[in-house]
């Protein structure tokens, strides 16, 4: 597709899919690949620092980090509808990639024509429009920002080498390409990031900061208990409700969070993970004692279907 002298941009998220896609394309076209990691203000705790150091030390991929957090969060201010949030994020990502392509053009004297994305088959299935729209696929369950959230007037042409593969197949491919295990075993993380884990307006109060802290405590506890590789995905969700509590003889009126952990083979169906009672007690105590503004922790015990993995 690319030809002998075209240049390509790759959107790296730090997850398995984009990392494997980038490694594959890098093997094919070498230094004509230019990777970009976007900090959209919706990343997990210390994600940017952790991911950038791994790219440099383990993968030796050429990666530029773009801080676009202000750009994304200002566009998301006041937006509560999940589909709208996903579409806005898709648009902003493409705007960042277009700017990056323009800057590269100044340096290499040629505008990159292509954008590599780590889109997988489940993303394609869940983003397809309903029957009767001239397409013959499933209902649009949710727009994946790199499938259904892309603007019509996009200047870059897409390369999606993994779009007919499931996650377990991508992990196998990654291991053939010698991508480090630490990367291949990472839990999936949604493209729109924490925007789909803060229900409602992501910019309200300090919801993002609180969620980062809760999520870090939960995931670290799973790692410490030796459960990380057994679980397909584990994360916290910030709920837009306040509940009454009592902490240190004081009445509190604070936020609630939900914890979700699932097991799955391919992400298309999933079961909730059954934690030992002692584990949950320990995690809940850590969260309520260490994170200001949280006085209630719930556990999501719904499989997929009827629920999707993410709450939005």
Coordinates of C-alpha atoms in Angstrom, one line a residue:
X1 CA 0.0 0.0 0.0
X2 CA 2.6 2.5 1.1
X3 CA 5.1 2.2 -1.8
X4 CA 8.9 2.7 -1.7
X5 CA 9.1 6.3 -0.4
X6 CA 5.9 7.3 1.3
X7 CA 6.0 8.1 5.1
X8 CA 3.5 6.8 7.7
X9 CA 2.3 8.0 11.1
X10 CA 1.3 5.5 13.7
X11 CA -0.9 6.4 16.6
X12 CA 0.6 4.7 19.7
X13 CA -1.5 4.3 22.8
X14 CA 0.8 2.1 24.9
X15 CA -1.6 -0.8 24.6
X16 CA -1.1 -4.2 23.0
X17 CA -2.9 -3.4 19.7
X18 CA -1.1 -0.2 18.6
X19 CA 2.3 -1.5 19.8
X20 CA 2.0 -4.7 17.7
X21 CA 0.7 -2.7 14.7
X22 CA 3.7 -0.3 15.0
X23 CA 6.2 -3.1 15.4
X24 CA 4.9 -4.8 12.3
X25 CA 4.9 -1.7 10.2
X26 CA 8.3 -0.7 11.5
X27 CA 9.7 -4.1 10.3
X28 CA 8.1 -3.4 6.9
X29 CA 9.2 0.2 6.2
X30 CA 11.8 1.1 8.8
X31 CA 12.4 4.7 9.6
X32 CA 9.7 5.9 7.3
X33 CA 7.4 5.2 10.2
X34 CA 6.8 8.1 12.7
X35 CA 5.0 7.1 15.9
X36 CA 3.1 9.6 18.0
X37 CA 1.8 9.1 21.6
X38 CA -0.9 11.6 22.5
X39 CA -1.5 12.6 26.1
X40 CA -5.2 13.5 25.8
X41 CA -5.6 14.3 29.5
X42 CA -7.6 11.0 29.8
X43 CA -4.8 8.7 30.7
X44 CA -4.3 6.5 33.8
X45 CA -2.1 7.4 36.7
X46 CA 1.5 8.1 35.5
X47 CA 0.7 6.4 32.2
X48 CA 2.6 8.9 30.0
X49 CA 5.9 8.6 31.9
X50 CA 5.6 4.8 32.2
X51 CA 4.7 4.2 28.5
X52 CA 7.3 6.6 27.1
X53 CA 10.1 5.0 29.0
X54 CA 9.0 1.5 27.9
X55 CA 8.9 2.6 24.3
X56 CA 12.4 3.9 24.5
X57 CA 14.0 1.1 26.6
X58 CA 12.2 -2.0 25.3
X59 CA 10.8 -1.4 21.9
X60 CA 13.3 1.1 20.3
X61 CA 10.5 2.7 18.3
X62 CA 10.8 6.3 17.2
X63 CA 8.1 8.0 19.3
X64 CA 7.1 11.7 19.7
X65 CA 4.9 12.6 22.7
X66 CA 2.3 15.3 22.1
X67 CA 0.6 16.9 25.1
X68 CA -2.9 17.7 23.9
X69 CA -4.7 17.4 27.2
X70 CA -6.0 21.0 27.2
X71 CA -7.3 20.6 23.6
X72 CA -9.3 17.4 24.4
X73 CA -10.7 18.5 27.8
X74 CA -11.9 21.9 26.6
X75 CA -13.9 20.2 23.8
X76 CA -15.4 17.7 26.3
X77 CA -16.5 20.3 28.8
X78 CA -20.2 20.0 29.6
X79 CA -20.6 16.9 27.3
X80 CA -22.5 14.0 29.0
X81 CA -23.6 11.7 26.2
X82 CA -21.3 8.7 25.8
X83 CA -21.5 8.6 22.0
X84 CA -20.9 12.3 21.7
X85 CA -17.8 11.9 23.9
X86 CA -16.4 9.1 21.8
X87 CA -17.0 11.1 18.5
X88 CA -15.4 14.3 19.9
X89 CA -12.3 12.2 21.0
X90 CA -12.1 10.6 17.6
X91 CA -12.2 14.0 15.9
X92 CA -9.5 15.5 18.2
X93 CA -7.2 12.6 17.7
X94 CA -7.3 13.1 13.9
X95 CA -6.8 16.8 14.3
X96 CA -3.6 16.1 16.4
X97 CA -2.4 13.6 13.8
X98 CA -3.0 16.1 11.0
X99 CA -1.0 18.7 12.9
X100 CA 1.8 16.2 13.5
X101 CA 1.8 15.3 9.8
X102 CA 2.2 19.0 8.9
X103 CA 5.1 19.4 11.3
X104 CA 6.8 16.3 9.9
X105 CA 6.4 17.7 6.4
X106 CA 8.5 20.7 7.5
X107 CA 11.3 18.4 8.7
X108 CA 11.3 15.6 6.0
X109 CA 10.1 17.7 3.1
X110 CA 7.2 15.3 2.4
X111 CA 3.8 15.0 3.9
X112 CA 3.0 11.5 5.4
X113 CA 0.0 10.1 3.6
X114 CA -1.0 7.2 5.9
X115 CA -2.1 6.6 9.5
X116 CA -1.5 3.2 11.1
X117 CA -4.1 2.2 13.8
X118 CA -4.3 -0.9 16.0
X119 CA -8.0 -1.5 15.2
X120 CA -9.2 -5.0 16.0
X121 CA -12.1 -7.1 14.7
X122 CA -14.3 -6.5 17.8
X123 CA -13.9 -2.7 17.3
X124 CA -15.2 -3.1 13.7
X125 CA -18.1 -5.3 14.7
X126 CA -19.3 -3.0 17.5
X127 CA -19.0 0.1 15.4
X128 CA -21.0 -1.1 12.4
X129 CA -24.3 0.7 11.6
X130 CA -27.7 -1.0 12.0
X131 CA -29.3 -3.0 9.2
X132 CA -31.2 -1.0 6.5
X133 CA -28.4 1.5 6.3
X134 CA -26.9 -0.2 3.2
X135 CA -24.5 -2.3 5.4
X136 CA -25.0 -5.8 6.6
X137 CA -23.5 -5.9 10.0
X138 CA -24.6 -5.7 13.6
X139 CA -26.1 -2.7 15.4
X140 CA -23.9 0.2 16.4
X141 CA -23.2 -0.8 20.0
X142 CA -20.7 2.0 20.5
X143 CA -18.5 4.0 18.2
X144 CA -14.9 3.0 18.7
X145 CA -13.1 6.3 18.2
X146 CA -10.8 4.7 15.6
X147 CA -13.6 3.3 13.6
X148 CA -17.0 5.0 14.1
X149 CA -15.6 8.3 15.5
X150 CA -13.5 9.3 12.5
X151 CA -14.4 12.5 10.6
X152 CA -15.5 12.2 7.0
X153 CA -12.9 14.8 5.7
X154 CA -9.9 13.0 7.1
X155 CA -6.8 13.7 5.1
X156 CA -4.8 10.7 6.1
X157 CA -5.4 7.2 4.6
X158 CA -5.8 4.4 7.1
X159 CA -3.7 1.3 7.4
X160 CA -5.2 -1.2 9.9
X161 CA -3.1 -4.4 9.7
X162 CA -4.9 -6.1 12.6
X163 CA -8.5 -5.3 11.8
X164 CA -9.5 -9.0 11.2
X165 CA -7.8 -10.3 14.3
X166 CA -9.0 -10.8 17.9
X167 CA -7.0 -9.7 20.9
X168 CA -5.6 -13.2 21.7
X169 CA -4.4 -13.5 18.1
X170 CA -2.7 -10.1 18.3
X171 CA -0.9 -11.2 21.4
X172 CA 0.4 -14.3 19.5
X173 CA 1.5 -12.1 16.6
X174 CA 3.3 -9.8 19.1
X175 CA 5.2 -12.6 20.6
X176 CA 6.3 -13.7 17.1
X177 CA 7.5 -10.1 16.6
X178 CA 9.4 -10.2 19.9
X179 CA 7.3 -7.6 21.6
X180 CA 8.2 -7.8 25.3
X181 CA 5.8 -9.9 27.5
X182 CA 5.3 -6.9 29.8
X183 CA 3.5 -5.2 26.8
X184 CA 1.6 -8.2 25.5
X185 CA 0.1 -9.0 28.9
X186 CA -1.2 -5.5 29.5
X187 CA -4.9 -5.3 30.0
X188 CA -6.9 -3.6 27.3
X189 CA -7.5 0.1 27.7
X190 CA -10.2 2.0 25.8
X191 CA -9.1 4.4 23.1
X192 CA -11.2 7.2 24.6
X193 CA -9.4 6.5 27.9
X194 CA -10.9 7.6 31.2
X195 CA -13.6 9.6 29.3
X196 CA -15.7 6.4 29.2
X197 CA -15.0 5.6 32.9
X198 CA -16.1 9.0 34.3
X199 CA -19.8 8.8 33.7
X200 CA -21.2 12.1 32.5
X201 CA -19.0 15.3 32.2
X202 CA -15.3 14.2 32.6
X203 CA -14.2 17.8 33.4
X204 CA -16.5 18.2 36.4
X205 CA -14.7 18.7 39.7
X206 CA -11.6 16.5 40.2
X207 CA -13.3 13.3 38.9
X208 CA -10.4 12.3 36.7
X209 CA -7.8 12.7 39.4
X210 CA -9.9 10.8 41.9
X211 CA -10.5 8.0 39.4
X212 CA -6.7 7.7 38.6
X213 CA -6.0 7.2 42.3
X214 CA -8.7 4.6 42.8
X215 CA -7.8 2.7 39.6
X216 CA -4.1 2.6 40.6
X217 CA -4.9 1.1 44.0
X218 CA -7.2 -1.5 42.5
X219 CA -4.9 -2.6 39.7
X220 CA -1.8 -2.6 42.0
X221 CA -3.7 -4.8 44.5
X222 CA -4.5 -7.2 41.6
X223 CA -0.8 -7.4 40.6
X224 CA 0.3 -7.8 44.3
X225 CA -2.1 -10.7 44.6
X226 CA -0.7 -12.4 41.5
X227 CA -4.1 -12.1 39.6
X228 CA -3.2 -9.7 36.8
X229 CA -2.5 -12.3 34.1
X230 CA -5.6 -14.3 35.0
X231 CA -7.9 -11.3 34.6
X232 CA -8.7 -9.9 31.1
X233 CA -9.4 -6.4 32.3
X234 CA -9.7 -4.6 35.6
X235 CA -10.6 -0.9 36.2
X236 CA -12.5 1.6 38.3
X237 CA -15.5 3.7 37.2
X238 CA -16.3 7.1 38.7
X239 CA -20.1 7.4 39.3
X240 CA -21.9 10.7 39.0
X241 CA -23.7 10.2 42.3
X242 CA -23.0 11.3 45.9
X243 CA -23.8 9.2 48.8
X244 CA -23.9 9.8 52.6
X245 CA -21.2 8.2 54.7
X246 CA -19.5 8.5 58.0
X247 CA -15.7 8.8 58.2
X248 CA -13.9 9.6 61.5
X249 CA -17.1 10.5 63.4
X250 CA -18.0 13.0 60.6
X251 CA -21.0 12.8 58.2
X252 CA -19.7 12.9 54.6
X253 CA -21.5 13.4 51.3
X254 CA -19.0 12.1 48.8
X255 CA -18.7 10.2 45.5
X256 CA -19.0 6.5 44.8
X257 CA -16.9 4.4 42.5
X258 CA -17.4 1.0 41.0
X259 CA -14.8 -1.7 40.5
X260 CA -15.0 -4.0 37.5
X261 CA -12.8 -7.1 36.7
X262 CA -13.6 -9.6 34.0
X263 CA -12.3 -12.8 32.3
X264 CA -12.6 -13.3 28.6
X265 CA -11.1 -15.1 25.6
X266 CA -11.6 -12.5 22.9
X267 CA -13.4 -9.5 24.4
X268 CA -16.7 -10.4 22.6
X269 CA -18.2 -12.1 25.7
X270 CA -17.0 -11.8 29.3
X271 CA -17.7 -13.0 32.8
X272 CA -17.1 -11.0 36.0
X273 CA -14.2 -12.2 38.1
X274 CA -14.9 -13.6 41.5
X275 CA -12.5 -12.1 44.1
X276 CA -11.9 -13.6 47.5
X277 CA -13.7 -11.7 50.3
X278 CA -10.4 -10.7 52.0
X279 CA -9.1 -9.1 48.8
X280 CA -12.2 -6.9 48.4
X281 CA -12.1 -5.8 52.1
X282 CA -8.5 -4.8 51.7
X283 CA -9.0 -2.9 48.5
X284 CA -12.1 -1.0 49.7
X285 CA -10.3 0.0 52.9
X286 CA -7.3 1.3 50.9
X287 CA -9.5 3.3 48.6
X288 CA -11.6 4.9 51.3
X289 CA -8.6 5.6 53.5
X290 CA -6.4 7.0 50.8
X291 CA -8.6 8.7 48.2
X292 CA -10.3 12.0 49.3
X293 CA -13.8 12.4 48.1
X294 CA -14.8 8.7 48.0
X295 CA -17.0 7.1 50.7
X296 CA -18.5 4.2 48.8
X297 CA -17.2 1.4 46.6
X298 CA -19.4 -0.9 44.6
X299 CA -18.5 -4.0 42.5
X300 CA -19.9 -4.5 39.0
X301 CA -21.0 -8.2 38.8
X302 CA -22.5 -8.1 35.3
X303 CA -21.2 -10.3 32.5
X304 CA -21.1 -9.3 28.8
X305 CA -23.8 -9.6 27.5
X306 CA -26.0 -8.0 28.9
X307 CA -23.5 -5.3 29.7
X308 CA -20.5 -4.2 27.6
X309 CA -17.1 -4.2 29.2
X310 CA -16.9 -0.4 29.6
X311 CA -19.7 1.5 31.2
X312 CA -20.0 4.0 28.3

